[in-house]
Amino acid sequence: TGAGRMMPGEAPPPAGFGPAATCGTCGTLRQNINEYVAALIALKQKMIDGDRLLIEYQQKCTDILYFSIEISALRCQVEQMLQKILPLEKCQEELGSLKAELEEKKVC
């Protein structure tokens, strides 16, 4: 077969689809593919950034939970200390009263 000869069963190219017509279409197709690839790259970067932000958010949630538990434990300790301090303050008041009475008796 020579150049330009068609094989049996081969259809001729449709009108307007020769080498000259294809160049403009190829240029547009390449531009569209480049834009599509750029959009995919941007989307992938956004996904990576989103994953990073999600990990940071989860870490902060874990930290908050940990600190909440710590704060609860500290509140319990403060309550226990207050319960021990209140009787001591009453004893101190009673000792102050007894001391004042002893001072009066000494003076007398």
Coordinates of N, CA, C and O in Angstrom, one line a residue:
T1 N 0.8 -1.2 0.0 CA 0.0 0.0 0.0 C 0.9 1.2 0.0 O 1.8 1.3 0.8
G2 N 0.5 2.2 -0.8 CA 1.3 3.5 -0.8 C 0.7 4.5 0.1 O -0.3 4.3 0.7
A3 N 1.4 5.6 0.2 CA 0.9 6.7 1.0 C -0.4 7.3 0.4 O -0.5 7.4 -0.8
G4 N -1.4 7.5 1.2 CA -2.7 8.0 0.7 C -3.6 7.0 0.3 O -4.8 7.2 0.0
R5 N -3.2 5.7 0.3 CA -4.1 4.6 -0.1 C -4.7 4.1 1.2 O -4.1 4.0 2.2
M6 N -6.0 3.7 1.1 CA -6.7 3.3 2.3 C -6.7 1.7 2.3 O -6.7 1.1 1.2
M7 N -6.7 1.2 3.5 CA -6.8 -0.3 3.6 C -8.3 -0.7 3.5 O -9.2 0.1 3.7
P8 N -8.5 -1.9 3.1 CA -9.9 -2.4 3.0 C -10.6 -2.2 4.3 O -10.1 -2.5 5.4
G9 N -11.9 -1.7 4.3 CA -12.7 -1.5 5.5 C -12.4 -0.2 6.2 O -13.0 0.1 7.2
E10 N -11.4 0.6 5.8 CA -11.0 1.8 6.4 C -11.9 2.9 5.8 O -12.0 3.0 4.6
A11 N -12.4 3.8 6.6 CA -13.3 4.9 6.1 C -12.4 6.1 6.0 O -11.5 6.3 6.8
P12 N -12.7 7.0 5.0 CA -12.0 8.2 4.9 C -12.3 9.1 6.1 O -13.4 9.1 6.7
P13 N -11.3 10.0 6.5 CA -11.6 10.9 7.6 C -12.7 11.9 7.2 O -12.9 12.3 6.0
P14 N -13.6 12.3 8.2 CA -14.6 13.2 7.9 C -14.1 14.6 7.4 O -13.0 14.9 7.7
A15 N -14.9 15.3 6.7 CA -14.5 16.6 6.2 C -14.2 17.5 7.4 O -14.9 17.5 8.4
G16 N -13.1 18.3 7.3 CA -12.8 19.3 8.4 C -12.0 18.6 9.5 O -11.7 19.2 10.5
F17 N -11.5 17.4 9.3 CA -10.7 16.7 10.3 C -9.3 16.3 9.8 O -8.7 15.3 10.2
G18 N -8.8 17.0 8.9 CA -7.5 16.7 8.3 C -6.5 17.3 9.3 O -6.8 17.8 10.3
P19 N -5.2 17.2 8.9 CA -4.1 17.7 9.8 C -4.2 19.1 10.1 O -3.9 19.5 11.3
A20 N -4.7 20.0 9.2 CA -4.8 21.4 9.6 C -5.9 21.6 10.6 O -5.7 22.5 11.5
A21 N -7.0 20.9 10.5 CA -8.1 21.1 11.4 C -7.7 20.6 12.8 O -8.1 21.1 13.8
T22 N -6.9 19.5 12.9 CA -6.6 18.9 14.1 C -5.7 19.8 15.0 O -5.8 19.8 16.2
C23 N -4.8 20.6 14.4 CA -3.9 21.4 15.1 C -4.6 22.4 16.1 O -4.2 22.5 17.3
G24 N -5.6 23.0 15.6 CA -6.4 23.9 16.5 C -7.1 23.2 17.6 O -7.0 23.6 18.8
T25 N -7.6 22.0 17.3 CA -8.3 21.2 18.3 C -7.2 20.7 19.3 O -7.5 20.7 20.5
C26 N -6.1 20.2 18.8 CA -5.0 19.7 19.7 C -4.6 20.8 20.7 O -4.4 20.6 21.9
G27 N -4.4 22.0 20.2 CA -4.0 23.2 21.0 C -5.0 23.4 22.2 O -4.6 23.6 23.3
T28 N -6.3 23.4 21.8 CA -7.3 23.6 22.8 C -7.3 22.5 23.8 O -7.5 22.7 25.0
L29 N -7.2 21.3 23.3 CA -7.2 20.1 24.1 C -6.0 20.1 25.1 O -6.2 19.8 26.3
R30 N -4.8 20.5 24.6 CA -3.7 20.6 25.5 C -3.9 21.6 26.6 O -3.6 21.4 27.7
Q31 N -4.5 22.8 26.2 CA -4.7 23.8 27.1 C -5.7 23.3 28.2 O -5.5 23.5 29.4
N32 N -6.8 22.6 27.8 CA -7.7 22.1 28.7 C -7.1 21.1 29.6 O -7.4 21.1 30.8
I33 N -6.2 20.2 29.1 CA -5.6 19.2 29.9 C -4.7 19.9 30.9 O -4.6 19.5 32.1
N34 N -3.9 20.9 30.5 CA -3.0 21.6 31.4 C -3.8 22.3 32.5 O -3.4 22.3 33.7
E35 N -5.0 22.9 32.2 CA -5.8 23.5 33.2 C -6.4 22.4 34.2 O -6.4 22.7 35.4
Y36 N -6.7 21.3 33.6 CA -7.3 20.2 34.4 C -6.2 19.7 35.4 O -6.5 19.5 36.5
V37 N -5.0 19.5 34.9 CA -3.9 19.0 35.7 C -3.6 20.1 36.8 O -3.4 19.7 38.0
A38 N -3.6 21.3 36.4 CA -3.3 22.4 37.4 C -4.4 22.4 38.5 O -4.1 22.5 39.7
A39 N -5.6 22.2 38.1 CA -6.7 22.1 39.1 C -6.6 20.9 40.0 O -6.8 21.0 41.2
L40 N -6.2 19.8 39.4 CA -6.0 18.6 40.2 C -4.8 18.8 41.2 O -4.9 18.4 42.4
I41 N -3.7 19.4 40.8 CA -2.6 19.7 41.7 C -3.1 20.6 42.8 O -2.8 20.4 44.0
A42 N -3.8 21.7 42.5 CA -4.3 22.6 43.5 C -5.2 21.8 44.5 O -5.2 22.0 45.7
L43 N -6.1 21.0 43.9 CA -7.0 20.2 44.8 C -6.2 19.3 45.7 O -6.5 19.2 46.9
K44 N -5.2 18.6 45.2 CA -4.4 17.7 46.0 C -3.7 18.5 47.1 O -3.6 18.1 48.3
Q45 N -3.2 19.7 46.8 CA -2.6 20.5 47.8 C -3.6 20.9 48.9 O -3.3 20.9 50.1
K46 N -4.8 21.3 48.5 CA -5.8 21.6 49.4 C -6.2 20.4 50.3 O -6.4 20.6 51.5
M47 N -6.2 19.2 49.7 CA -6.4 18.0 50.5 C -5.3 17.8 51.6 O -5.6 17.5 52.7
I48 N -4.1 18.0 51.1 CA -2.9 17.8 52.1 C -3.1 18.9 53.2 O -2.9 18.5 54.4
D49 N -3.4 20.1 52.8 CA -3.5 21.2 53.8 C -4.7 20.8 54.8 O -4.6 21.0 56.0
G50 N -5.8 20.3 54.2 CA -7.0 20.0 55.0 C -6.6 18.8 56.0 O -7.0 18.9 57.1
D51 N -5.9 17.8 55.5 CA -5.5 16.7 56.4 C -4.6 17.3 57.5 O -4.8 16.8 58.7
R52 N -3.7 18.2 57.2 CA -2.8 18.7 58.2 C -3.6 19.5 59.3 O -3.4 19.3 60.5
L53 N -4.6 20.3 58.8 CA -5.4 21.1 59.7 C -6.2 20.1 60.6 O -6.4 20.4 61.8
L54 N -6.7 19.1 60.0 CA -7.5 18.1 60.7 C -6.7 17.4 61.8 O -7.2 17.3 63.0
I55 N -5.5 17.1 61.5 CA -4.6 16.5 62.5 C -4.3 17.5 63.6 O -4.4 17.1 64.8
E56 N -4.1 18.7 63.3 CA -3.8 19.7 64.3 C -5.1 19.9 65.2 O -5.0 20.0 66.4
Y57 N -6.2 19.9 64.6 CA -7.5 20.1 65.3 C -7.7 18.9 66.3 O -8.1 19.1 67.4
Q58 N -7.4 17.7 65.8 CA -7.6 16.5 66.6 C -6.6 16.6 67.8 O -7.0 16.2 68.9
Q59 N -5.4 17.0 67.6 CA -4.4 17.2 68.6 C -4.9 18.2 69.7 O -4.8 17.9 70.9
K60 N -5.5 19.3 69.2 CA -5.9 20.3 70.1 C -7.1 19.7 70.9 O -7.2 20.0 72.1
C61 N -8.0 19.0 70.3 CA -9.1 18.3 71.0 C -8.6 17.4 72.1 O -9.1 17.4 73.2
T62 N -7.6 16.6 71.7 CA -7.0 15.7 72.7 C -6.4 16.5 73.9 O -6.5 16.1 75.0
D63 N -5.7 17.6 73.6 CA -5.1 18.4 74.6 C -6.1 19.0 75.5 O -6.0 19.0 76.7
I64 N -7.2 19.5 74.9 CA -8.3 20.1 75.7 C -8.9 19.0 76.6 O -9.2 19.3 77.8
L65 N -9.1 17.8 76.1 CA -9.7 16.7 77.0 C -8.7 16.4 78.1 O -9.1 16.3 79.3
Y66 N -7.4 16.4 77.8 CA -6.4 16.1 78.8 C -6.4 17.2 79.9 O -6.4 16.9 81.1
F67 N -6.4 18.5 79.5 CA -6.4 19.6 80.4 C -7.7 19.6 81.2 O -7.7 20.0 82.4
S68 N -8.9 19.2 80.6 CA -10.1 19.2 81.3 C -10.0 18.2 82.5 O -10.5 18.4 83.6
I69 N -9.4 17.0 82.2 CA -9.3 16.0 83.2 C -8.3 16.5 84.3 O -8.6 16.3 85.5
E70 N -7.3 17.2 83.9 CA -6.3 17.8 84.9 C -7.0 18.8 85.8 O -6.8 18.8 87.0
I71 N -7.8 19.7 85.2 CA -8.5 20.7 85.9 C -9.5 20.1 86.9 O -9.6 20.5 88.0
S72 N -10.2 19.0 86.5 CA -11.1 18.4 87.4 C -10.4 17.8 88.6 O -10.9 17.9 89.7
A73 N -9.2 17.2 88.3 CA -8.4 16.6 89.4 C -8.0 17.7 90.4 O -8.0 17.6 91.6
L74 N -7.6 18.9 89.8 CA -7.1 20.0 90.7 C -8.3 20.5 91.5 O -8.1 20.9 92.6
R75 N -9.5 20.6 90.9 CA -10.6 21.1 91.6 C -10.9 20.2 92.8 O -11.3 20.7 93.9
C76 N -10.8 18.9 92.6 CA -11.0 17.9 93.7 C -10.0 18.2 94.8 O -10.4 18.2 96.0
Q77 N -8.8 18.4 94.4 CA -7.7 18.6 95.4 C -8.0 19.9 96.2 O -7.9 20.0 97.4
V78 N -8.5 20.9 95.5 CA -8.8 22.2 96.2 C -9.9 22.0 97.1 O -9.9 22.5 98.3
E79 N -11.0 21.3 96.7 CA -12.1 21.0 97.6 C -11.7 20.2 98.8 O -12.1 20.6 100.0
Q80 N -10.8 19.3 98.7 CA -10.3 18.5 99.8 C -9.5 19.4 100.8 O -9.6 19.3 102.0
M81 N -8.7 20.3 100.2 CA -7.9 21.2 101.0 C -8.8 22.2 101.8 O -8.6 22.4 103.0
L82 N -9.9 22.6 101.1 CA -10.8 23.5 101.8 C -11.5 22.8 102.9 O -11.7 23.4 104.0
Q83 N -11.9 21.6 102.7 CA -12.5 20.8 103.8 C -11.6 20.6 105.0 O -12.0 20.6 106.1
K84 N -10.3 20.5 104.7 CA -9.3 20.4 105.8 C -9.1 21.8 106.5 O -8.8 21.9 107.7
I85 N -9.1 22.8 105.7 CA -8.8 24.2 106.2 C -9.9 24.7 107.1 O -9.6 25.4 108.1
L86 N -11.1 24.5 106.7 CA -12.3 25.1 107.5 C -12.2 24.7 108.9 O -12.3 25.5 109.8
P87 N -12.1 23.4 109.3 CA -12.0 23.1 110.7 C -10.8 23.7 111.4 O -10.8 24.1 112.6
L88 N -9.6 23.8 110.6 CA -8.5 24.5 111.2 C -8.7 25.9 111.5 O -8.3 26.5 112.5
E89 N -9.5 26.6 110.6 CA -9.8 28.0 110.9 C -10.7 28.1 112.1 O -10.5 29.1 112.9
K90 N -11.6 27.2 112.3 CA -12.5 27.2 113.5 C -11.6 27.0 114.8 O -11.8 27.7 115.8
C91 N -10.7 26.1 114.7 CA -9.8 25.8 115.8 C -9.0 27.1 116.1 O -8.7 27.4 117.3
Q92 N -8.5 27.8 115.1 CA -7.7 29.0 115.3 C -8.5 30.1 115.9 O -8.0 30.8 116.8
E93 N -9.8 30.2 115.6 CA -10.7 31.2 116.2 C -10.9 30.8 117.7 O -10.8 31.7 118.6
E94 N -11.1 29.5 118.0 CA -11.3 29.1 119.4 C -10.0 29.3 120.2 O -10.0 29.8 121.3
L95 N -8.8 29.1 119.6 CA -7.6 29.3 120.2 C -7.4 30.8 120.5 O -6.9 31.2 121.6
G96 N -7.8 31.6 119.5 CA -7.7 33.1 119.8 C -8.6 33.5 120.9 O -8.2 34.3 121.7
S97 N -9.8 32.9 121.0 CA -10.7 33.3 122.1 C -10.1 32.8 123.4 O -10.1 33.5 124.4
L98 N -9.6 31.6 123.5 CA -9.0 31.1 124.7 C -7.8 31.9 125.1 O -7.6 32.2 126.3
K99 N -7.0 32.3 124.1 CA -5.8 33.2 124.4 C -6.3 34.5 125.0 O -5.7 35.0 126.0
A100 N -7.3 35.1 124.4 CA -7.8 36.3 125.0 C -8.3 36.1 126.4 O -8.1 37.0 127.3
E101 N -9.0 35.0 126.7 CA -9.5 34.8 128.1 C -8.3 34.6 129.0 O -8.3 35.1 130.1
L102 N -7.3 33.9 128.6 CA -6.1 33.7 129.4 C -5.4 35.0 129.7 O -4.9 35.3 130.8
E103 N -5.3 35.9 128.7 CA -4.7 37.2 128.9 C -5.5 38.0 129.9 O -4.9 38.7 130.8
E104 N -6.8 37.9 129.8 CA -7.7 38.7 130.8 C -7.4 38.1 132.2 O -7.3 38.9 133.2
K105 N -7.3 36.8 132.4 CA -7.1 36.2 133.7 C -5.8 36.6 134.2 O -5.6 36.8 135.4
K106 N -4.8 36.7 133.3 CA -3.4 37.1 133.7 C -3.4 38.5 134.3 O -2.8 38.8 135.3
V107 N -4.1 39.3 133.6 CA -4.2 40.7 134.0 C -4.8 40.8 135.4 O -4.4 41.6 136.2
C108 N -5.9 40.0 135.5 CA -6.6 40.1 136.8 C -5.7 39.5 137.9 O -5.6 39.9 139.0

